[in-house]
Amino acid sequence: MKPRIAFYAPLKSPNHPIASGDREIARNLLKALDLAGFDAFLASEVISYQKRPSRELFLQRKEDCEREAERLLVHWRADPASAPHLWMTYHPYCKSPDWIGPAVCAALGIPYVTIEACRTRQNTDADWADGRAQVQAEVRGAAANFCLKPSDRAYLESFLPDTDRIVPLLPFIDLAELEATGTTIEPSFASPHPLILSVGMMRPGAKIDSYRLLAEALEGLDTPEWNLAIVGDGPGRAEVESMFGFAGERVRFTGALPREEVIAWMLAADVFAWPGVREAIGIVYLEAQAVGLPVAAFATAGVPIVVADGESGLLAPEFDMTGFREGLRRLLGSQALRKIMGAAGRARGQRYHGISAAAETLKTTLAPLVAGTAARRPGATQ
């Protein structure tokens, strides 16, 4: 019988209807855990996330989560055979602490593990002090803390005395799933110029900022020989469309699309361009490179973790519009460069960012942790 792992995402459920990097990472983690030989299941869809500081909402979320923890414990006390051997929480941070997992683990006597525990840089330190304190307590009590990027590791090292419990895990995707979509797109533009693809939600903040920078870069290009497809939707769509008014019939807005159609657009495109303002990891870059698309972006936040500058893409220093525009110009002007970088991106994805490598890392770390409980189904303490 496979060891059971209770998986929880306090920020956003992997079943959330709106596509996002967080949702895809959560889904891929569940797949990787299964591939690693575990019986991973979604323990709860109760979230703790709050967009803005609010003491009242914080306390309400905490109460909701405490009630959910008790509900789960009642269930597992009644049916010990279904109880997990380990609890894993994905992306606990100041805005979405985990009150469920630690309570369940304490009651069942099972290991607690985090993935991508981090902090927000928004607002002031005081605004998120309570959530940050909760997450730091979770991390200190965890048997292992997986980190997807160096900035998260640096944060954990700032308060975690035992750094042996910090485990690096490279961002990853299911490469086989991309290859099996079977969906094709035949873009029809007035002129057969290289096709640039951008994918991003249209919401205020970093996403709108990225669209604005992309529009500025394209408008300043010294060549009109390009077409652009933009995949995404949201409350800022009208604003985004107005940014690209200069492009006329060279731009097409597809709206939000199912994942298989997004991949089909990637397969039809020549360049993937997305500035990546405050992009924590950028799973979309991995997907683009996996199908052979070279990338133009800023070397900001988590982008350099998944895009190798000069190898699988061209990265400009953050907000360096001259450099970003030059990267676009070079990729648009050379089919040979696009082919070389596209092949390099595909090879890097297969070597470093595939789900098999992630599954092996998870198995190596988690198997010893569940060894003490896998032979029995733990019951709750009274």
CSV table of C-alpha atoms in Angstrom, one decimal, residues 8-9 20 23 34 44 47 57 69 94 117 126 133 137 152 156 192 221-222 225 231 276 321 366 370:
chain,number,residue,atom,x,y,z
A,8,TYR,CA,-2.8,21.4,0.8
A,9,ALA,CA,-2.6,24.7,-0.9
A,20,SER,CA,-2.3,30.5,-12.9
A,23,ARG,CA,-2.5,26.3,-9.8
A,34,ASP,CA,2.2,10.0,-7.5
A,44,SER,CA,-8.8,20.5,1.9
A,47,ILE,CA,-8.1,28.7,1.8
A,57,LEU,CA,-10.5,38.7,7.9
A,69,ALA,CA,-8.7,20.8,10.9
A,94,CYS,CA,2.3,35.9,5.0
A,117,ALA,CA,7.3,28.9,2.0
A,126,ALA,CA,3.7,45.2,10.3
A,133,ALA,CA,4.9,34.7,12.4
A,137,ALA,CA,6.4,28.6,13.1
A,152,ASP,CA,13.0,31.7,-0.7
A,156,LEU,CA,14.2,30.6,5.4
A,192,PRO,CA,3.5,36.1,-42.7
A,221,LEU,CA,11.1,48.4,-32.6
A,222,ASP,CA,12.7,49.6,-35.8
A,225,GLU,CA,7.8,42.8,-39.4
A,231,VAL,CA,-3.5,34.9,-24.6
A,276,GLY,CA,8.0,39.0,-16.2
A,321,MET,CA,13.9,48.7,-22.1
A,366,LEU,CA,10.0,12.1,1.8
A,370,VAL,CA,7.0,8.3,6.1
